PDB file of C-alpha atoms in Angstrom:
ATOM      1  CA  UNK A 152       0.079   0.074  -0.014  1.00 45.00           C
ATOM      2  CA  UNK A 153       1.455   3.559  -1.001  1.00 44.00           C
ATOM      3  CA  UNK A 154       1.047   6.118   1.559  1.00 44.00           C
ATOM      4  CA  UNK A 155       0.055   9.838   0.504  1.00 44.00           C
ATOM      5  CA  UNK A 156       1.368  12.647   2.792  1.00 43.00           C
ATOM      6  CA  UNK A 157      -0.758  15.681   3.056  1.00 40.00           C
ATOM      7  CA  UNK A 158       1.162  18.689   3.638  1.00 38.00           C
ATOM      8  CA  UNK A 159      -0.492  21.649   5.075  1.00 43.00           C
ATOM      9  CA  UNK A 160       1.032  25.036   4.228  1.00 41.00           C
ATOM     10  CA  UNK A 161      -0.007  28.291   6.219  1.00 43.00           C
ATOM     11  CA  UNK A 162      -0.116  31.493   4.521  1.00 42.00           C
ATOM     12  CA  UNK A 163       2.187  33.870   6.314  1.00 45.00           C
ATOM     13  CA  UNK A 164       2.779  37.580   5.953  1.00 46.00           C
ATOM     14  CA  UNK A 165       6.562  36.253   4.490  1.00 44.00           C
ATOM     15  CA  UNK A 166       6.563  33.150   2.797  1.00 42.00           C
ATOM     16  CA  UNK A 167       9.918  31.198   2.317  1.00 42.00           C
ATOM     17  CA  UNK A 168      10.700  28.758  -0.777  1.00 42.00           C
ATOM     18  CA  UNK A 169      13.661  26.771  -1.056  1.00 44.00           C
ATOM     19  CA  UNK A 170      14.653  26.507  -4.601  1.00 42.00           C
ATOM     20  CA  UNK A 171      17.867  24.514  -5.470  1.00 46.00           C
ATOM     21  CA  UNK A 172      19.726  25.363  -2.523  1.00 47.00           C
ATOM     22  CA  UNK A 173      18.637  29.051  -2.635  1.00 46.00           C
ATOM     23  CA  UNK A 174      16.161  30.601  -0.099  1.00 48.00           C
ATOM     24  CA  UNK A 175      13.934  33.156  -1.756  1.00 49.00           C
ATOM     25  CA  UNK A 176      11.675  35.555   0.398  1.00 51.00           C
ATOM     26  CA  UNK A 177       8.569  37.017  -1.026  1.00 46.00           C
ATOM     27  CA  UNK A 178       6.973  40.014   1.056  1.00 47.00           C
ATOM     28  CA  UNK A 179       2.958  40.065   1.406  1.00 49.00           C
ATOM     29  CA  UNK A 180       1.439  42.684  -0.968  1.00 47.00           C
ATOM     30  CA  UNK A 181      -1.420  44.737   0.539  1.00 46.00           C
ATOM     31  CA  UNK A 182      -4.386  45.026  -2.043  1.00 51.00           C
ATOM     32  CA  UNK A 183      -4.986  48.434  -3.282  1.00 47.00           C
ATOM     33  CA  UNK A 184      -7.706  50.427  -1.301  1.00 50.00           C
ATOM     34  CA  UNK A 185     -10.780  51.255  -3.574  1.00 61.00           C
ATOM     35  CA  UNK A 186     -12.214  54.882  -3.292  1.00 78.00           C
ATOM     36  CA  UNK A 187     -15.201  54.676  -1.037  1.00 95.00           C
ATOM     37  CA  UNK A 188     -18.935  55.755  -1.076  1.00 97.00           C
ATOM     38  CA  UNK A 189     -20.231  57.251   2.027  1.00 97.00           C
ATOM     39  CA  UNK A 190     -23.913  58.304   2.356  1.00 97.00           C
ATOM     40  CA  UNK A 191     -24.740  61.107   4.632  1.00 98.00           C
ATOM     41  CA  UNK A 192     -28.315  60.988   5.564  1.00 98.00           C
ATOM     42  CA  UNK A 193     -30.709  63.806   6.108  1.00 98.00           C
ATOM     43  CA  UNK A 194     -31.432  64.484   9.969  1.00 97.00           C
ATOM     44  CA  UNK A 195     -31.387  67.217  12.445  1.00 96.00           C
ATOM     45  CA  UNK A 196     -27.833  67.048  12.732  1.00 97.00           C
ATOM     46  CA  UNK A 197     -27.020  66.622   9.135  1.00 98.00           C
ATOM     47  CA  UNK A 198     -24.554  69.603   8.755  1.00 98.00           C
ATOM     48  CA  UNK A 199     -22.399  68.383  11.671  1.00 98.00           C
ATOM     49  CA  UNK A 200     -22.509  64.660  10.037  1.00 98.00           C
ATOM     50  CA  UNK A 201     -21.312  66.113   6.677  1.00 98.00           C
ATOM     51  CA  UNK A 202     -18.216  67.734   8.375  1.00 98.00           C
ATOM     52  CA  UNK A 203     -17.564  64.708  10.130  1.00 98.00           C
ATOM     53  CA  UNK A 204     -17.874  62.584   6.897  1.00 98.00           C
ATOM     54  CA  UNK A 205     -15.519  64.964   5.287  1.00 98.00           C
ATOM     55  CA  UNK A 206     -12.858  64.860   8.095  1.00 97.00           C
ATOM     56  CA  UNK A 207     -13.071  60.886   8.186  1.00 97.00           C
ATOM     57  CA  UNK A 208     -13.125  60.457   4.283  1.00 98.00           C
ATOM     58  CA  UNK A 209      -9.936  59.065   2.225  1.00 97.00           C
ATOM     59  CA  UNK A 210      -8.646  60.877  -0.718  1.00 97.00           C
ATOM     60  CA  UNK A 211     -10.843  59.749  -3.751  1.00 97.00           C
ATOM     61  CA  UNK A 212     -13.911  58.979  -1.549  1.00 98.00           C
ATOM     62  CA  UNK A 213     -17.465  60.311  -2.571  1.00 98.00           C
ATOM     63  CA  UNK A 214     -19.980  61.455  -0.191  1.00 98.00           C
ATOM     64  CA  UNK A 215     -23.533  61.285  -1.351  1.00 98.00           C
ATOM     65  CA  UNK A 216     -26.137  63.454   0.060  1.00 98.00           C
ATOM     66  CA  UNK A 217     -30.014  62.978   0.555  1.00 98.00           C
ATOM     67  CA  UNK A 218     -32.182  64.190  -2.227  1.00 98.00           C
ATOM     68  CA  UNK A 219     -33.237  67.753  -1.351  1.00 98.00           C
ATOM     69  CA  UNK A 220     -32.103  67.808   2.122  1.00 98.00           C
ATOM     70  CA  UNK A 221     -30.691  70.890   3.747  1.00 98.00           C
ATOM     71  CA  UNK A 222     -27.384  70.566   5.522  1.00 98.00           C
ATOM     72  CA  UNK A 223     -27.208  73.495   8.003  1.00 98.00           C
ATOM     73  CA  UNK A 224     -24.281  74.548   9.725  1.00 98.00           C
ATOM     74  CA  UNK A 225     -24.660  76.162  12.918  1.00 97.00           C
ATOM     75  CA  UNK A 226     -20.936  76.592  14.045  1.00 97.00           C
ATOM     76  CA  UNK A 227     -17.560  76.948  12.076  1.00 98.00           C
ATOM     77  CA  UNK A 228     -15.287  74.005  11.523  1.00 97.00           C
ATOM     78  CA  UNK A 229     -12.395  75.996  12.287  1.00 97.00           C
ATOM     79  CA  UNK A 230     -11.643  79.790  11.704  1.00 96.00           C
ATOM     80  CA  UNK A 231     -13.761  81.074   8.691  1.00 97.00           C
ATOM     81  CA  UNK A 232     -14.527  77.610   7.551  1.00 98.00           C
ATOM     82  CA  UNK A 233     -17.759  76.005   8.005  1.00 98.00           C
ATOM     83  CA  UNK A 234     -16.919  72.649   6.669  1.00 98.00           C
ATOM     84  CA  UNK A 235     -13.349  71.033   7.338  1.00 98.00           C
ATOM     85  CA  UNK A 236     -10.843  72.513   4.666  1.00 98.00           C
ATOM     86  CA  UNK A 237     -10.564  70.240   1.793  1.00 98.00           C
ATOM     87  CA  UNK A 238      -7.035  68.704   1.406  1.00 98.00           C
ATOM     88  CA  UNK A 239      -7.521  65.709  -0.549  1.00 98.00           C
ATOM     89  CA  UNK A 240      -9.182  64.434  -3.493  1.00 98.00           C
ATOM     90  CA  UNK A 241     -13.033  64.381  -2.577  1.00 98.00           C
ATOM     91  CA  UNK A 242     -16.490  64.065  -4.460  1.00 98.00           C
ATOM     92  CA  UNK A 243     -19.809  65.468  -3.231  1.00 98.00           C
ATOM     93  CA  UNK A 244     -22.770  64.278  -4.872  1.00 98.00           C
ATOM     94  CA  UNK A 245     -25.688  66.501  -3.941  1.00 98.00           C
ATOM     95  CA  UNK A 246     -28.780  65.075  -5.373  1.00 98.00           C
ATOM     96  CA  UNK A 247     -30.203  68.808  -5.428  1.00 98.00           C
ATOM     97  CA  UNK A 248     -29.254  69.204  -1.555  1.00 98.00           C
ATOM     98  CA  UNK A 249     -28.527  72.477  -0.137  1.00 98.00           C
ATOM     99  CA  UNK A 250     -25.397  73.156   2.297  1.00 98.00           C
ATOM    100  CA  UNK A 251     -26.184  76.602   4.144  1.00 98.00           C
ATOM    101  CA  UNK A 252     -24.590  78.528   6.906  1.00 98.00           C
ATOM    102  CA  UNK A 253     -27.653  78.760   9.489  1.00 97.00           C
ATOM    103  CA  UNK A 254     -25.792  80.691  12.435  1.00 95.00           C
ATOM    104  CA  UNK A 255     -25.092  84.562  13.781  1.00 94.00           C
ATOM    105  CA  UNK A 256     -21.402  83.500  13.574  1.00 96.00           C
ATOM    106  CA  UNK A 257     -19.756  84.314  10.025  1.00 97.00           C
ATOM    107  CA  UNK A 258     -18.146  81.486   8.034  1.00 98.00           C
ATOM    108  CA  UNK A 259     -17.700  80.448   4.433  1.00 98.00           C
ATOM    109  CA  UNK A 260     -19.336  77.095   3.354  1.00 98.00           C
ATOM    110  CA  UNK A 261     -15.978  75.634   1.492  1.00 98.00           C
ATOM    111  CA  UNK A 262     -12.273  76.109   1.680  1.00 98.00           C
ATOM    112  CA  UNK A 263     -10.298  74.091  -0.841  1.00 98.00           C
ATOM    113  CA  UNK A 264      -6.662  74.111   0.305  1.00 98.00           C
ATOM    114  CA  UNK A 265      -3.463  73.752  -1.352  1.00 97.00           C
ATOM    115  CA  UNK A 266      -3.722  69.880  -1.697  1.00 97.00           C
ATOM    116  CA  UNK A 267      -7.618  69.811  -2.343  1.00 98.00           C
ATOM    117  CA  UNK A 268      -9.087  68.772  -5.461  1.00 98.00           C
ATOM    118  CA  UNK A 269     -12.909  69.059  -4.742  1.00 98.00           C
ATOM    119  CA  UNK A 270     -15.737  68.089  -7.152  1.00 98.00           C
ATOM    120  CA  UNK A 271     -19.405  69.200  -6.461  1.00 98.00           C
ATOM    121  CA  UNK A 272     -22.391  67.993  -8.181  1.00 98.00           C
ATOM    122  CA  UNK A 273     -26.038  69.012  -8.167  1.00 98.00           C
ATOM    123  CA  UNK A 274     -25.701  71.002  -4.986  1.00 98.00           C
ATOM    124  CA  UNK A 275     -26.664  74.464  -3.844  1.00 98.00           C
ATOM    125  CA  UNK A 276     -23.922  76.299  -1.615  1.00 98.00           C
ATOM    126  CA  UNK A 277     -25.731  79.081   0.384  1.00 97.00           C
ATOM    127  CA  UNK A 278     -25.555  81.793   2.960  1.00 97.00           C
ATOM    128  CA  UNK A 279     -21.861  81.750   3.723  1.00 97.00           C
ATOM    129  CA  UNK A 280     -20.379  85.150   5.004  1.00 96.00           C
ATOM    130  CA  UNK A 281     -16.815  86.252   5.637  1.00 96.00           C
ATOM    131  CA  UNK A 282     -15.060  89.497   5.996  1.00 94.00           C
ATOM    132  CA  UNK A 283     -12.271  88.358   3.664  1.00 93.00           C
ATOM    133  CA  UNK A 284     -12.473  86.309   0.613  1.00 93.00           C
ATOM    134  CA  UNK A 285     -14.841  83.661  -0.889  1.00 93.00           C
ATOM    135  CA  UNK A 286     -18.133  83.882   1.110  1.00 94.00           C
ATOM    136  CA  UNK A 287     -19.554  80.527  -0.595  1.00 96.00           C
ATOM    137  CA  UNK A 288     -16.511  78.854  -1.682  1.00 97.00           C
ATOM    138  CA  UNK A 289     -12.560  79.827  -1.316  1.00 97.00           C
ATOM    139  CA  UNK A 290     -10.212  78.113  -3.496  1.00 96.00           C
ATOM    140  CA  UNK A 291      -6.556  78.290  -2.123  1.00 96.00           C
ATOM    141  CA  UNK A 292      -3.357  78.501  -4.380  1.00 95.00           C
ATOM    142  CA  UNK A 293      -2.767  74.893  -5.792  1.00 96.00           C
ATOM    143  CA  UNK A 294      -6.269  74.111  -4.846  1.00 97.00           C
ATOM    144  CA  UNK A 295      -8.755  73.029  -7.594  1.00 97.00           C
ATOM    145  CA  UNK A 296     -12.720  72.986  -7.825  1.00 97.00           C
ATOM    146  CA  UNK A 297     -15.214  71.139 -10.452  1.00 97.00           C
ATOM    147  CA  UNK A 298     -18.476  72.072 -10.072  1.00 97.00           C
ATOM    148  CA  UNK A 299     -21.492  70.569 -12.208  1.00 97.00           C
ATOM    149  CA  UNK A 300     -24.925  72.006 -11.879  1.00 97.00           C
ATOM    150  CA  UNK A 301     -23.935  73.830  -8.838  1.00 97.00           C
ATOM    151  CA  UNK A 302     -25.754  76.995  -7.639  1.00 96.00           C
ATOM    152  CA  UNK A 303     -23.709  79.447  -5.425  1.00 95.00           C
ATOM    153  CA  UNK A 304     -26.081  81.700  -4.052  1.00 94.00           C
ATOM    154  CA  UNK A 305     -26.671  84.635  -1.009  1.00 93.00           C
ATOM    155  CA  UNK A 306     -22.963  84.539   0.031  1.00 93.00           C
ATOM    156  CA  UNK A 307     -21.317  87.642   1.209  1.00 93.00           C
ATOM    157  CA  UNK A 308     -17.452  88.546   1.501  1.00 92.00           C
ATOM    158  CA  UNK A 309     -15.084  91.579   0.965  1.00 90.00           C
ATOM    159  CA  UNK A 310     -13.994  89.830  -2.205  1.00 88.00           C
ATOM    160  CA  UNK A 311     -15.866  87.153  -4.355  1.00 88.00           C
ATOM    161  CA  UNK A 312     -19.013  87.062  -2.320  1.00 90.00           C
ATOM    162  CA  UNK A 313     -19.780  83.704  -4.384  1.00 92.00           C
ATOM    163  CA  UNK A 314     -16.476  82.270  -5.054  1.00 93.00           C
ATOM    164  CA  UNK A 315     -12.964  83.653  -4.914  1.00 92.00           C
ATOM    165  CA  UNK A 316      -9.973  81.850  -6.699  1.00 92.00           C
ATOM    166  CA  UNK A 317      -6.632  82.453  -5.430  1.00 92.00           C
ATOM    167  CA  UNK A 318      -3.403  82.743  -7.582  1.00 90.00           C
ATOM    168  CA  UNK A 319      -2.414  79.232  -8.157  1.00 91.00           C
ATOM    169  CA  UNK A 320      -5.949  77.993  -7.655  1.00 93.00           C
ATOM    170  CA  UNK A 321      -8.567  76.945 -10.411  1.00 93.00           C
ATOM    171  CA  UNK A 322     -12.131  76.541 -10.980  1.00 93.00           C
ATOM    172  CA  UNK A 323     -14.106  74.864 -13.510  1.00 94.00           C
ATOM    173  CA  UNK A 324     -17.976  75.350 -13.299  1.00 94.00           C
ATOM    174  CA  UNK A 325     -20.396  73.597 -15.741  1.00 94.00           C
ATOM    175  CA  UNK A 326     -23.977  74.554 -15.699  1.00 93.00           C
ATOM    176  CA  UNK A 327     -25.739  75.920 -12.332  1.00 94.00           C
ATOM    177  CA  UNK A 328     -25.929  79.515 -11.520  1.00 93.00           C
ATOM    178  CA  UNK A 329     -24.326  82.292  -9.430  1.00 92.00           C
ATOM    179  CA  UNK A 330     -26.606  84.793  -7.939  1.00 90.00           C
ATOM    180  CA  UNK A 331     -27.651  86.941  -5.007  1.00 88.00           C
ATOM    181  CA  UNK A 332     -23.950  87.189  -3.767  1.00 89.00           C
ATOM    182  CA  UNK A 333     -22.547  90.340  -2.122  1.00 87.00           C
ATOM    183  CA  UNK A 334     -19.218  92.036  -2.065  1.00 85.00           C
ATOM    184  CA  UNK A 335     -18.654  94.987   0.182  1.00 82.00           C
ATOM    185  CA  UNK A 336     -15.786  96.112  -2.285  1.00 77.00           C
ATOM    186  CA  UNK A 337     -17.837  96.935  -5.099  1.00 58.00           C
ATOM    187  CA  UNK A 338     -21.444  95.747  -6.739  1.00 50.00           C
ATOM    188  CA  UNK A 339     -22.973  92.524  -6.361  1.00 44.00           C
ATOM    189  CA  UNK A 340     -20.117  90.094  -7.070  1.00 60.00           C
ATOM    190  CA  UNK A 341     -20.370  86.446  -8.141  1.00 77.00           C
ATOM    191  CA  UNK A 342     -16.896  85.412  -8.946  1.00 85.00           C
ATOM    192  CA  UNK A 343     -13.448  87.018  -8.440  1.00 85.00           C
ATOM    193  CA  UNK A 344     -10.242  85.242  -9.505  1.00 83.00           C
ATOM    194  CA  UNK A 345      -6.585  85.672  -9.224  1.00 84.00           C
ATOM    195  CA  UNK A 346      -6.006  82.092 -10.439  1.00 82.00           C
ATOM    196  CA  UNK A 347      -8.155  80.863 -13.794  1.00 85.00           C
ATOM    197  CA  UNK A 348     -11.827  80.209 -13.548  1.00 86.00           C
ATOM    198  CA  UNK A 349     -13.614  78.810 -16.469  1.00 88.00           C
ATOM    199  CA  UNK A 350     -17.376  78.983 -16.551  1.00 87.00           C
ATOM    200  CA  UNK A 351     -19.478  77.088 -18.953  1.00 88.00           C
ATOM    201  CA  UNK A 352     -23.139  77.285 -19.460  1.00 86.00           C
ATOM    202  CA  UNK A 353     -23.254  78.899 -15.950  1.00 86.00           C
ATOM    203  CA  UNK A 354     -25.982  81.543 -15.273  1.00 85.00           C
ATOM    204  CA  UNK A 355     -24.403  84.601 -13.630  1.00 82.00           C
ATOM    205  CA  UNK A 356     -26.217  87.405 -11.817  1.00 78.00           C
ATOM    206  CA  UNK A 357     -24.153  89.969 -10.977  1.00 68.00           C
ATOM    207  CA  UNK A 358     -20.477  90.828 -12.111  1.00 61.00           C
ATOM    208  CA  UNK A 359     -17.249  88.940 -12.574  1.00 65.00           C
ATOM    209  CA  UNK A 360     -14.215  90.568 -11.338  1.00 63.00           C
ATOM    210  CA  UNK A 361     -10.892  89.779 -12.274  1.00 55.00           C
ATOM    211  CA  UNK A 362      -7.703  90.575 -10.336  1.00 53.00           C
ATOM    212  CA  UNK A 363      -4.574  89.855 -12.427  1.00 48.00           C
ATOM    213  CA  UNK A 364      -5.756  86.693 -14.221  1.00 47.00           C
ATOM    214  CA  UNK A 365      -8.409  85.574 -16.462  1.00 49.00           C
ATOM    215  CA  UNK A 366     -12.017  84.908 -15.876  1.00 63.00           C
ATOM    216  CA  UNK A 367     -13.071  83.021 -18.989  1.00 57.00           C
ATOM    217  CA  UNK A 368     -16.569  82.889 -19.975  1.00 57.00           C
ATOM    218  CA  UNK A 369     -17.542  80.164 -22.440  1.00 55.00           C
ATOM    219  CA  UNK A 370     -19.454  81.374 -25.517  1.00 46.00           C
ATOM    220  CA  UNK A 371     -22.918  79.679 -24.359  1.00 46.00           C
ATOM    221  CA  UNK A 372     -22.871  81.281 -20.779  1.00 48.00           C
ATOM    222  CA  UNK A 373     -25.609  83.601 -19.704  1.00 50.00           C
ATOM    223  CA  UNK A 374     -24.208  86.420 -17.831  1.00 49.00           C
ATOM    224  CA  UNK A 375     -26.448  89.150 -16.153  1.00 44.00           C
ATOM    225  CA  UNK A 376     -24.606  92.364 -15.319  1.00 39.00           C
ATOM    226  CA  UNK A 377     -25.792  94.963 -12.459  1.00 37.00           C
ATOM    227  CA  UNK A 378     -27.081  98.045 -14.299  1.00 34.00           C
ATOM    228  CA  UNK A 379     -24.851 100.335 -12.547  1.00 34.00           C
ATOM    229  CA  UNK A 380     -21.842  98.158 -13.881  1.00 36.00           C
ATOM    230  CA  UNK A 381     -23.297  98.341 -17.488  1.00 35.00           C
ATOM    231  CA  UNK A 382     -23.491 102.502 -16.840  1.00 34.00           C
ATOM    232  CA  UNK A 383     -19.938 102.659 -15.964  1.00 36.00           C
ATOM    233  CA  UNK A 384     -17.891 100.010 -17.736  1.00 35.00           C
ATOM    234  CA  UNK A 385     -16.646 101.306 -20.841  1.00 34.00           C
ATOM    235  CA  UNK A 386     -16.039  99.461 -24.086  1.00 38.00           C
ATOM    236  CA  UNK A 387     -12.289  98.897 -23.671  1.00 37.00           C
ATOM    237  CA  UNK A 388     -13.205  97.137 -20.502  1.00 38.00           C
ATOM    238  CA  UNK A 389     -15.845  95.225 -22.039  1.00 40.00           C
ATOM    239  CA  UNK A 390     -13.297  93.897 -24.673  1.00 42.00           C
ATOM    240  CA  UNK A 391     -11.000  92.841 -21.960  1.00 43.00           C
ATOM    241  CA  UNK A 392      -8.882  94.713 -19.449  1.00 38.00           C
ATOM    242  CA  UNK A 393      -7.530  98.120 -20.997  1.00 42.00           C
ATOM    243  CA  UNK A 394      -4.578 100.013 -20.142  1.00 43.00           C
ATOM    244  CA  UNK A 395      -6.462 102.356 -17.893  1.00 41.00           C
ATOM    245  CA  UNK A 396      -7.719  99.512 -15.684  1.00 39.00           C
ATOM    246  CA  UNK A 397      -4.460  97.806 -15.702  1.00 43.00           C
ATOM    247  CA  UNK A 398      -2.852 101.413 -14.438  1.00 43.00           C
ATOM    248  CA  UNK A 399      -5.614 101.347 -11.767  1.00 42.00           C
ATOM    249  CA  UNK A 400      -9.542 101.765 -12.151  1.00 38.00           C
ATOM    250  CA  UNK A 401     -10.479 104.311 -14.731  1.00 42.00           C
ATOM    251  CA  UNK A 402     -13.185 106.893 -14.455  1.00 42.00           C
ATOM    252  CA  UNK A 403     -15.885 104.857 -16.283  1.00 42.00           C
ATOM    253  CA  UNK A 404     -15.430 101.971 -13.746  1.00 39.00           C
ATOM    254  CA  UNK A 405     -15.378 104.227 -10.851  1.00 42.00           C
ATOM    255  CA  UNK A 406     -18.589 105.631 -11.889  1.00 40.00           C
ATOM    256  CA  UNK A 407     -20.273 102.317 -12.327  1.00 40.00           C
ATOM    257  CA  UNK A 408     -18.474 100.004  -9.851  1.00 38.00           C
ATOM    258  CA  UNK A 409     -17.184 102.322  -6.987  1.00 36.00           C
ATOM    259  CA  UNK A 410     -14.270 100.118  -6.268  1.00 34.00           C
ATOM    260  CA  UNK A 411     -11.889 103.192  -5.509  1.00 31.00           C
ATOM    261  CA  UNK A 412      -8.163 103.023  -6.384  1.00 31.00           C
ATOM    262  CA  UNK A 413      -7.899  98.942  -6.069  1.00 31.00           C
ATOM    263  CA  UNK A 414      -5.022  98.564  -8.559  1.00 29.00           C
ATOM    264  CA  UNK A 415      -5.445  96.042 -11.401  1.00 30.00           C
ATOM    265  CA  UNK A 416      -9.057  95.217 -11.595  1.00 33.00           C
ATOM    266  CA  UNK A 417     -10.573  94.755 -14.582  1.00 32.00           C
ATOM    267  CA  UNK A 418     -14.285  93.535 -15.374  1.00 35.00           C
ATOM    268  CA  UNK A 419     -15.095  91.220 -17.916  1.00 36.00           C
ATOM    269  CA  UNK A 420     -18.708  91.088 -19.063  1.00 35.00           C
ATOM    270  CA  UNK A 421     -20.120  88.991 -22.056  1.00 34.00           C
TER     271      UNK A 421
END
């Protein structure tokens, strides 16, 4: 009778195999971690739950909001930021939800930091308020924001009531609208940008203010400009930024915009 020997092999983190007198070691390889999807339910604490979900998310994750839910922020996460600063790649799918400040304290909604890459979809960002820049959304240097069908409304800041893009940052918005935002340094201001901002098919009610860089408005964008701005912005400014604006603020802009002696402000109106 022939006996068969059964050999049981245990799987260990480090497997050693003897082959022709040599010993080969194969370190265990951890599987790649797939990006996760986290649903943030609608509740009385939805705003705080969203802040916690952003904090806990890994880079590449997607947060899914409840359909038409209002995520109320009653306190700032830190400083002037209602939600934790975005310092990773993150997608928020809004499903027509709204994130808004519901507090007497002043803070913006989103702050995209230098390592941040934020994508927003089908979402309203509302009622942020700061004394500096970007009442609704601030994009820091090297930060990136991409928006699809995003509404930015009723936010307030000194510069860029709705959205401010700092030097080195970038914004690319498709569809949606920017309206009812207020800047204390001029007329109703939807967007201000030092870094490039691309708006495609976005309805903008208010003015687009550029500070040293280009706010590019695609051909199919629907832009409404305040009457006072229309009265004060001359043809040279409408065509781009003329020499008078580059040198300071020309008389026509002063008459319609009232931004005083801020150097290098041009207003692009399509």
